[in-house]
Coordinates of C-alpha atoms in Angstrom, one line a residue:
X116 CA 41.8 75.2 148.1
X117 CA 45.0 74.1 146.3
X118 CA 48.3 74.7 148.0
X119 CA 51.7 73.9 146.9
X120 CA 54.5 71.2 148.8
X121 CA 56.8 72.4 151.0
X122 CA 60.0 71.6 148.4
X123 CA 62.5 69.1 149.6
X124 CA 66.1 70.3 150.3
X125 CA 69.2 68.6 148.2
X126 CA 72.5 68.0 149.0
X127 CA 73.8 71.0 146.7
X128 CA 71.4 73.4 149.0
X129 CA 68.1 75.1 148.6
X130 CA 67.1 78.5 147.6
X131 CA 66.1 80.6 150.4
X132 CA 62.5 80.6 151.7
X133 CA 60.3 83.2 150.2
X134 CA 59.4 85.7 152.7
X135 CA 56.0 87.0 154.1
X136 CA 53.3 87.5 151.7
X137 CA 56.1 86.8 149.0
X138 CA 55.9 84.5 145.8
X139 CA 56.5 81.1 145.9
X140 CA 54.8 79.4 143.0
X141 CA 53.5 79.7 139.8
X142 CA 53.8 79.1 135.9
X143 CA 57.6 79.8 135.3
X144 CA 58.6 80.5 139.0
X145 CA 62.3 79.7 139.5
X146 CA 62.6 80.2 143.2
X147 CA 61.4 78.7 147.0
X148 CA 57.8 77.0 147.2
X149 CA 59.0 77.2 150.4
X150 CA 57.6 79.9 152.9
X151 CA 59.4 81.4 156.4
X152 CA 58.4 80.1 159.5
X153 CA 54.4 80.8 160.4
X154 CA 53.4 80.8 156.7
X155 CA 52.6 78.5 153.7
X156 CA 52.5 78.7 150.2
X157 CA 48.9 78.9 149.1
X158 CA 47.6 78.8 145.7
X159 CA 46.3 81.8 143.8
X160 CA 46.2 81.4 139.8
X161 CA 48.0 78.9 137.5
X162 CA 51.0 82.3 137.3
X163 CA 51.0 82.9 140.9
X164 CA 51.4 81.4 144.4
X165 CA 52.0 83.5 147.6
X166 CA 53.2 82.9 151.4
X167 CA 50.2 84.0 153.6
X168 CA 50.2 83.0 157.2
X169 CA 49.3 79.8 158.2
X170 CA 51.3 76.9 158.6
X171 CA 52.6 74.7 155.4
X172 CA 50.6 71.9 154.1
X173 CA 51.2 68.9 152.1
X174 CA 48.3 68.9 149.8
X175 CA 49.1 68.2 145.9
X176 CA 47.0 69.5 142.3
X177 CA 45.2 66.5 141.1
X178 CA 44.4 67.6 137.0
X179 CA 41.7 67.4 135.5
X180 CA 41.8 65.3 132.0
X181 CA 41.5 66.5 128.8
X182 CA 39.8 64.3 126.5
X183 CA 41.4 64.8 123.4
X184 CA 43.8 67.3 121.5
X185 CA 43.3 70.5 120.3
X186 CA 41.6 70.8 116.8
X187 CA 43.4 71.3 113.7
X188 CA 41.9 74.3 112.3
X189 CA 44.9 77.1 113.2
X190 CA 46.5 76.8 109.7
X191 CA 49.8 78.9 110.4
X192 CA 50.6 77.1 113.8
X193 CA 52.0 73.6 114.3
X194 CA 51.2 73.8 117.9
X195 CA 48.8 75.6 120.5
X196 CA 48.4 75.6 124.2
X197 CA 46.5 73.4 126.5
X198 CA 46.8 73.2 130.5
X199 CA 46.0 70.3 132.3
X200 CA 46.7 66.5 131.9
X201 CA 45.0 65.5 128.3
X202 CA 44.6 61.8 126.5
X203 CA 47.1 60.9 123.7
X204 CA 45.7 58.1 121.2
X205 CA 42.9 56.9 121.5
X206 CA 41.4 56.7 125.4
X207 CA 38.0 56.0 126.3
X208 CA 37.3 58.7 129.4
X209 CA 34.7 57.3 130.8
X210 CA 37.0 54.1 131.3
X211 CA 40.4 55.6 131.5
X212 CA 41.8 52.4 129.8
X213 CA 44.6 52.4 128.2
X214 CA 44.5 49.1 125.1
X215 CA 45.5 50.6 122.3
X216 CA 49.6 51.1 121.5
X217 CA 50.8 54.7 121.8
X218 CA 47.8 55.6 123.9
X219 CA 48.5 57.3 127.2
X220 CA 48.7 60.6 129.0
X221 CA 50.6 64.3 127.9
X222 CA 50.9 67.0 130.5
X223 CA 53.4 69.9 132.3
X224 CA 53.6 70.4 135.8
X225 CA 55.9 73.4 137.6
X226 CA 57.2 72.0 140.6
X227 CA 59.6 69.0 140.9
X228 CA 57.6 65.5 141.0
X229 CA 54.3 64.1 139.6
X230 CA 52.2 60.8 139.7
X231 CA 50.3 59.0 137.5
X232 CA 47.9 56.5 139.2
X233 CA 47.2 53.1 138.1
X234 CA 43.7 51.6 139.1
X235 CA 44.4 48.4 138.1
X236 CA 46.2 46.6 135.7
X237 CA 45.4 43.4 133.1
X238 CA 47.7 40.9 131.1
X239 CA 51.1 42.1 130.7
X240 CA 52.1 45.8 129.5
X241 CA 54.5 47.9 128.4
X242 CA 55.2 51.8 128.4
X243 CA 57.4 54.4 128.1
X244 CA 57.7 57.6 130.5
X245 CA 59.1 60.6 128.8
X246 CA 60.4 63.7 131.4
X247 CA 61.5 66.8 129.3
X248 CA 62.1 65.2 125.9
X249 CA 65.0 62.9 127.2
X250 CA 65.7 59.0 126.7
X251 CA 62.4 57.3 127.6
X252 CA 62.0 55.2 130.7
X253 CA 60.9 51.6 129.8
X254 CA 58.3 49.7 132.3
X255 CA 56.9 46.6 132.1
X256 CA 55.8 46.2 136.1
X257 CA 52.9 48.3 137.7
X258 CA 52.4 49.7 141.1
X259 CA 49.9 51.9 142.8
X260 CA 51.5 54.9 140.3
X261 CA 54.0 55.5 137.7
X262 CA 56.1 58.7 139.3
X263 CA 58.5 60.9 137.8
X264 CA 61.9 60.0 139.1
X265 CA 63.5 61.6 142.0
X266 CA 65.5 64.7 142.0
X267 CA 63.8 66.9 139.1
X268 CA 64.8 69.9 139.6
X269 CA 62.2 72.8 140.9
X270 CA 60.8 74.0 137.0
X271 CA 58.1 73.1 134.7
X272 CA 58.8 69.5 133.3
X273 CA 57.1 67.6 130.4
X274 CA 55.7 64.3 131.1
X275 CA 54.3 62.1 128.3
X276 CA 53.5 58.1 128.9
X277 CA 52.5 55.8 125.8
X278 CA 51.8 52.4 125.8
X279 CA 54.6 50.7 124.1
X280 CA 52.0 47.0 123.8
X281 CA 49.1 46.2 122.3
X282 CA 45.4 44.9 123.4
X283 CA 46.1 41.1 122.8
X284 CA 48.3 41.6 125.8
X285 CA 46.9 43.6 128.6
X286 CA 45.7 47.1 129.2
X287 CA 46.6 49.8 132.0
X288 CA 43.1 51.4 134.0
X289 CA 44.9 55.0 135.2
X290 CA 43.6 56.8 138.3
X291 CA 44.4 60.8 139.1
X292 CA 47.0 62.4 138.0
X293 CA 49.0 64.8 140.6
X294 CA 51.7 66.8 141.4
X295 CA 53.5 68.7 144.2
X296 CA 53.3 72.0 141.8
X297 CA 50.6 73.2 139.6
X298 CA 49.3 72.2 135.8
X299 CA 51.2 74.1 133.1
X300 CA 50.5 74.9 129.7
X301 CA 52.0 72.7 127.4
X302 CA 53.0 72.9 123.7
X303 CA 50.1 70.8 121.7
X304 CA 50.4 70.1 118.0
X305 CA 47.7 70.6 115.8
X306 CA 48.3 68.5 113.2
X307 CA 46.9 65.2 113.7
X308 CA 48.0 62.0 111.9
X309 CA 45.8 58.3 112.4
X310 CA 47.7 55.2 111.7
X311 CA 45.5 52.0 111.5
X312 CA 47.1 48.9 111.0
X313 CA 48.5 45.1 111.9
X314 CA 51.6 43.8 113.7
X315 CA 53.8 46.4 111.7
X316 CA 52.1 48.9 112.7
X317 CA 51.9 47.9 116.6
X318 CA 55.7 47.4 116.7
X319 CA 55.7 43.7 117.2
X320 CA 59.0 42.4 118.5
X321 CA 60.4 45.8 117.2
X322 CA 63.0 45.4 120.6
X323 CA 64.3 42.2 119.7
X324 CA 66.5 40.1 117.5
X325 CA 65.3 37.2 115.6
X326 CA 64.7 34.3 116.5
X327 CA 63.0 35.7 119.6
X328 CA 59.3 35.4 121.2
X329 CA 57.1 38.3 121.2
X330 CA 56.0 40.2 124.2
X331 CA 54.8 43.3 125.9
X332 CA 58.4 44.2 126.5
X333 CA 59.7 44.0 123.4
X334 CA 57.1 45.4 121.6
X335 CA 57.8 49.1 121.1
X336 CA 55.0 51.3 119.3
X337 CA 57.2 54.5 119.7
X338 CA 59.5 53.4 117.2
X339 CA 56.9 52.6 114.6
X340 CA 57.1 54.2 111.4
X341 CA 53.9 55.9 111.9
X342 CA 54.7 57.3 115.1
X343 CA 58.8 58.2 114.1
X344 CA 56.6 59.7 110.7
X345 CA 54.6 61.5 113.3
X346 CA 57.7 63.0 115.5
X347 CA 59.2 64.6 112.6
X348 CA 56.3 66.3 111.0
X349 CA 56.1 67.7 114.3
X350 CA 52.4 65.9 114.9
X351 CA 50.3 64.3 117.3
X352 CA 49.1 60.8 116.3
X353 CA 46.8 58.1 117.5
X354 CA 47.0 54.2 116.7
X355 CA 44.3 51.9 116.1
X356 CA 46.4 48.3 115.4
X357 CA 46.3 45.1 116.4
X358 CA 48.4 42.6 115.7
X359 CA 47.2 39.0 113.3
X360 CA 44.3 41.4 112.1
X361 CA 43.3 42.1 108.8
X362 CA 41.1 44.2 105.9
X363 CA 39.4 41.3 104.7
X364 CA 40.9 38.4 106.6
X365 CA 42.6 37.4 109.5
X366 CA 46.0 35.6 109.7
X367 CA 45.5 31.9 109.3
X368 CA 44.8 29.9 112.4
X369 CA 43.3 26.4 112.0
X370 CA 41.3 26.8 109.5
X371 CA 39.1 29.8 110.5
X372 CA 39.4 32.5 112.1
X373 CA 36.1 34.5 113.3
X374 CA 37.6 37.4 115.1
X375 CA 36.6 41.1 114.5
X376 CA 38.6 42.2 111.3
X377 CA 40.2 45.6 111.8
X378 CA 37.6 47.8 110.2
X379 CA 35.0 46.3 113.1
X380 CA 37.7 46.5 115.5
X381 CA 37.9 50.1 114.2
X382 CA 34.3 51.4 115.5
X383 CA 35.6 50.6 119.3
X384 CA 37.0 53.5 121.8
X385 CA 38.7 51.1 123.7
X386 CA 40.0 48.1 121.9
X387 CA 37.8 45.9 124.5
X388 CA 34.6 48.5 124.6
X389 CA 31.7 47.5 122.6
X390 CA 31.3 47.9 118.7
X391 CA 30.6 51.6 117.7
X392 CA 31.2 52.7 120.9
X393 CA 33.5 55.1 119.9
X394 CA 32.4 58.6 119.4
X395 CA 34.9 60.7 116.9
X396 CA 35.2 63.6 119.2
X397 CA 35.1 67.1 116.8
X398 CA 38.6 67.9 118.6
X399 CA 40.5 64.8 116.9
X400 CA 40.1 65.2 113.2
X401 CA 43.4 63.7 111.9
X402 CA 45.0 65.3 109.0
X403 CA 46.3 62.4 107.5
X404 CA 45.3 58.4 107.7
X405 CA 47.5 56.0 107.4
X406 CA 46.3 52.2 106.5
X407 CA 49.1 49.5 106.6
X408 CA 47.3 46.6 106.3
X409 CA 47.3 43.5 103.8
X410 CA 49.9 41.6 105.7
X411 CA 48.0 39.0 107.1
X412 CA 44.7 38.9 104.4
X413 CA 47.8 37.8 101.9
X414 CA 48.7 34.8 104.1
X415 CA 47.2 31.7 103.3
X416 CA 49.7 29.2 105.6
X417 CA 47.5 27.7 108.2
X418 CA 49.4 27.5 111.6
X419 CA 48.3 24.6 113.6
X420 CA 49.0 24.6 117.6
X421 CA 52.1 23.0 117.4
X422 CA 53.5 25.2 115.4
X423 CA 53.4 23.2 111.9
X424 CA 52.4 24.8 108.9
X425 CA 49.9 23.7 105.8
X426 CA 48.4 25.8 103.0
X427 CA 45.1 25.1 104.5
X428 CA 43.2 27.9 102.8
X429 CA 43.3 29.7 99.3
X430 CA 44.9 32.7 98.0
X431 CA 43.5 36.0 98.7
X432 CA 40.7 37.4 96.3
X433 CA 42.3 40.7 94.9
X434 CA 39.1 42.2 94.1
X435 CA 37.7 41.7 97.4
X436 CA 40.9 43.0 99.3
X437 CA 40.8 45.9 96.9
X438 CA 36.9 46.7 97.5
X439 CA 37.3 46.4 100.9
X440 CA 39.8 48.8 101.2
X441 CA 38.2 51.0 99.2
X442 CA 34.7 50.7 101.4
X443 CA 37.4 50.9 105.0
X444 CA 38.4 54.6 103.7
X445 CA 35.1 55.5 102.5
X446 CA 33.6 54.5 105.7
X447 CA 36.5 56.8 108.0
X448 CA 35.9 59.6 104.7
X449 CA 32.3 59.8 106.6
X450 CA 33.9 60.8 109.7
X451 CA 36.8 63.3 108.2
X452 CA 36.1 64.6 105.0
X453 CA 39.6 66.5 105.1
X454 CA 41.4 64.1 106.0
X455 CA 43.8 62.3 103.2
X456 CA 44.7 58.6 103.0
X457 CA 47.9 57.5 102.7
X458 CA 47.7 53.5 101.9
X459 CA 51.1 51.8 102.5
X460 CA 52.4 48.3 101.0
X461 CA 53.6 45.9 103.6
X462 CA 56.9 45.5 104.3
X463 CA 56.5 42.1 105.1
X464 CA 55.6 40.9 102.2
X465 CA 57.5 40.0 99.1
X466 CA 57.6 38.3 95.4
X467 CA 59.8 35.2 96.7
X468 CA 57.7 33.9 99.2
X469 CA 55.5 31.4 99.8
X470 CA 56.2 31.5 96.1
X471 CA 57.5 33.8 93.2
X472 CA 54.5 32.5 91.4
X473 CA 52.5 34.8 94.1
X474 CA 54.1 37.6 93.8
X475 CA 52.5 38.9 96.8
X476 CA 54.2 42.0 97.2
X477 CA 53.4 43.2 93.5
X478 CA 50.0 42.0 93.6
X479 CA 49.4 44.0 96.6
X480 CA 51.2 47.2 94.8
X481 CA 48.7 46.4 92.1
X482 CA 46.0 45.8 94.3
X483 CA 46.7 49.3 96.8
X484 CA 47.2 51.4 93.4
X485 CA 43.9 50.4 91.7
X486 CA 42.4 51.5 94.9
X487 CA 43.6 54.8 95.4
X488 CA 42.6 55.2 91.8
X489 CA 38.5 54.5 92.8
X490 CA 39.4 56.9 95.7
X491 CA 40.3 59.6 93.9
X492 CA 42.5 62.7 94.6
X493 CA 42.5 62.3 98.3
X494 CA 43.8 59.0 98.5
X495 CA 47.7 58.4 98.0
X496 CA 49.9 55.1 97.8
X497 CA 53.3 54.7 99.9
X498 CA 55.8 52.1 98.8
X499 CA 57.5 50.5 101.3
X500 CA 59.9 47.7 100.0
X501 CA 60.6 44.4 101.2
X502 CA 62.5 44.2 104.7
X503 CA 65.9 42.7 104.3
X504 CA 67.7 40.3 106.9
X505 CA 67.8 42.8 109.8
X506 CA 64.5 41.7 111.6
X507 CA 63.2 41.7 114.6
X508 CA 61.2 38.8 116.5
X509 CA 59.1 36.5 114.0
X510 CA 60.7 38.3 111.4
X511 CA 58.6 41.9 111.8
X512 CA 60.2 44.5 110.9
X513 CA 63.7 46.3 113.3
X514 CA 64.1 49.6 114.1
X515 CA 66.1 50.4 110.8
X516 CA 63.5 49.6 108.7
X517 CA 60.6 51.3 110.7
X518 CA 63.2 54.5 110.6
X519 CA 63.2 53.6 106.5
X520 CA 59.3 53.5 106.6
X521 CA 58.9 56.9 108.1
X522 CA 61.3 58.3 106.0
X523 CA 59.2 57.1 103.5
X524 CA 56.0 58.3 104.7
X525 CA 57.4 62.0 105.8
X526 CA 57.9 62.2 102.2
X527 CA 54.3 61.5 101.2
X528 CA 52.9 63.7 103.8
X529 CA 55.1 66.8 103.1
X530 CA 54.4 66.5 99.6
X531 CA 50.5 66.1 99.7
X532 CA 49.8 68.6 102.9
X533 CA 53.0 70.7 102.3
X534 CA 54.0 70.2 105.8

């Protein structure tokens, strides 16, 4: 049997008790979870708690998760319903881990505190709590919980977490969810954007000012283009991005790098599970997929470990980086025929360097256009021009030109999907 919390009194006073047999909880209830003397506030339906005698207990409503968002079949709604504490991004369940950026937790609780456990912790992390839409709470050390911060007011309250980092670093096990109140239904949008990608697309050393290291705590997936894209369509939106990572290639390292490429790294729930482990539940069937990678198959500077640089390997092979983009989308195409594909240029790259006689960022333009053109009427290209000197750590892209990129990328969307 649930029960709600005796509420604690503040300074500025406390309604009074609800009486004997009276209401004091529920789905939009304003007043006392507290009861009079030789009753407590039991339980009876998500709308409606009542005083019955007994006295007061101390128990909270652990949620049950939701595994993924509602679908996006309702065409005349943006949004839809859902109770309970549900995954955002991509979250293996059976693991509760989250690795990938912008993957976390979304619920609504009426009462005035919940908790997020943590069952354990790896590497270093990053994320950002979000009560009621307000300025989000950066935090890069982990307890027992993550809790909503004191003094929220008796109400229903929004709680979203994302992970601000990205797998290389360290990923976050969570444990139950609770609160003092009870689950409420919560606002859920149904259309559904993917954004698979590199460093850009991770928000590496998005928080700081060049020349600066990167980190978990200044990386800042939020403020992504994909993810600012996402907020103003109005969409949910799941990331699958890792920085150094490539279509074809990796960034150069020595001279080799063996690691899984991004469309292996693709197949995984969890960025650590095993290959094709992950299952494309029917409920997350993105409207639109966004690729933004090219980045680091275009580099050919080979980065020894002190730091020096040689161009230790060739230039890219156009026609490989252009067929394996074209086989990437095919390959996701199995998995959501609806979807559309919006490939983006790299802002990253440009015609000037390692040399104008390159012309990387052209030859990728080329390269992205003669794709979508294989692809057909479902695939689209986004231009996103060369970053100028604002930058952020190891020259990745700031904030201003992430907010540029999803300007960019609203416009694509809304003219494709008429959103």
């Amino acid at each position: 049997m649930r029960s709600f919390v005796v509420a604690s009194f503040f300074a500025s006073g406390a309604a009074a008790l609800s009486g004997a047999w009276g209401q004091c909880g529920g789905i939009g209830w304003s007043g006392s979870t507290s009861c009079v003397s030789g009753y407590r506030c039991t339980y009876q339906n998500d709308w409606y708690s009542q005083c019955v005698p007994g006295a007061a207990t101390t128990t909270t409503t652990t949620a049950t998760f939701k595994t993924s968002t509602t679908s996006s079949s309702a065409p005349t709604s943006t949004s839809a319903p859902s109770v309970g504490v549900r995954y955002v991004g991509r979250v293996n369940p059976a693991t509760k881990e989250l690795s990938w950026p912008g993957s976390g937790v979304s619920f609504a609780f009426t009462g005035t505190s919940a908790t997020i456990g943590i069952a354990s912790v790896s590497g270093s992390n990053s994320v950002e709590l979000v009560i009621d839409g307000g300025a989000p709470i950066v935090i890069t050390s982990f307890g027992a919980a993550i809790s909503t911060p004191a003094g929220l007011s008796q109400g229903t309250h929004t709680v979203v977490l994302r992970k601000r980092s990205e797998p290389q670093y360290g990923s976050i096990f969570l444990g139950d969810v609770t609160t003092n109140g009870a689950f409420a239904p919560v606002t859920v949008p149904t259309r559904q954007i993917e954004i698979i990608g590199d460093s850009i697309s991770v928000g590496y050393g998005l928080d700081g000012t060049n020349p600066c290291p990167d980190s978990a705590a200044v990386q800042n997936n939020p403020k992504t283009y994909g993810a600012v894209a996402a907020g103003i369509l109005g969409a949910d939106y799941s990331v699958v991005a890792w920085s150094g990572k490539g279509l074809v290639r990796n960034i150069a390292i020595g001279t080799t790098d063996t690691s899984p490429l991004i469309p292996q790294l693709y197949t995984r729930y969890g960025a650590n599970d095993a290959d094709n482990s992950y299952t494309f539940p029917s409920s997350w069937s993105p409207d639109a997929v966004v690729i933004n990678l090219g980045t680091n198959d275009f580099n050919y500077i080979v980065w020894d470990a002190n730091g020096q640089a040689s161009p230790g390997r060739g230039t890219l092979n156009i026609t490989t980086y252009t067929q394996g983009m074209v086989d990437f989308v095919r390959s996701i195409e199995t998995h959501y025929p609806e979807a559309h594909f919006f490939l983006v240029s790299s802002t990253m790259l440009s015609d000037s360097w390692p040399t104008a006689a390159d012309a990387q960022k052209t030859t990728q333009v080329n390269a992205l256009k003669q794709a979508v053109k294989q692809l057909g009427p479902k695939a689209h290209f986004v231009d996103w021009p060369s970053q100028g000197s604002d930058v952020g750590c190891d020259y990745h892209p700031s904030a201003a030109t992430h907010a540029a990129g999803a300007a960019l990328l609203v416009q694509a969307i809304k003219s494709v999907l008429g959103w």
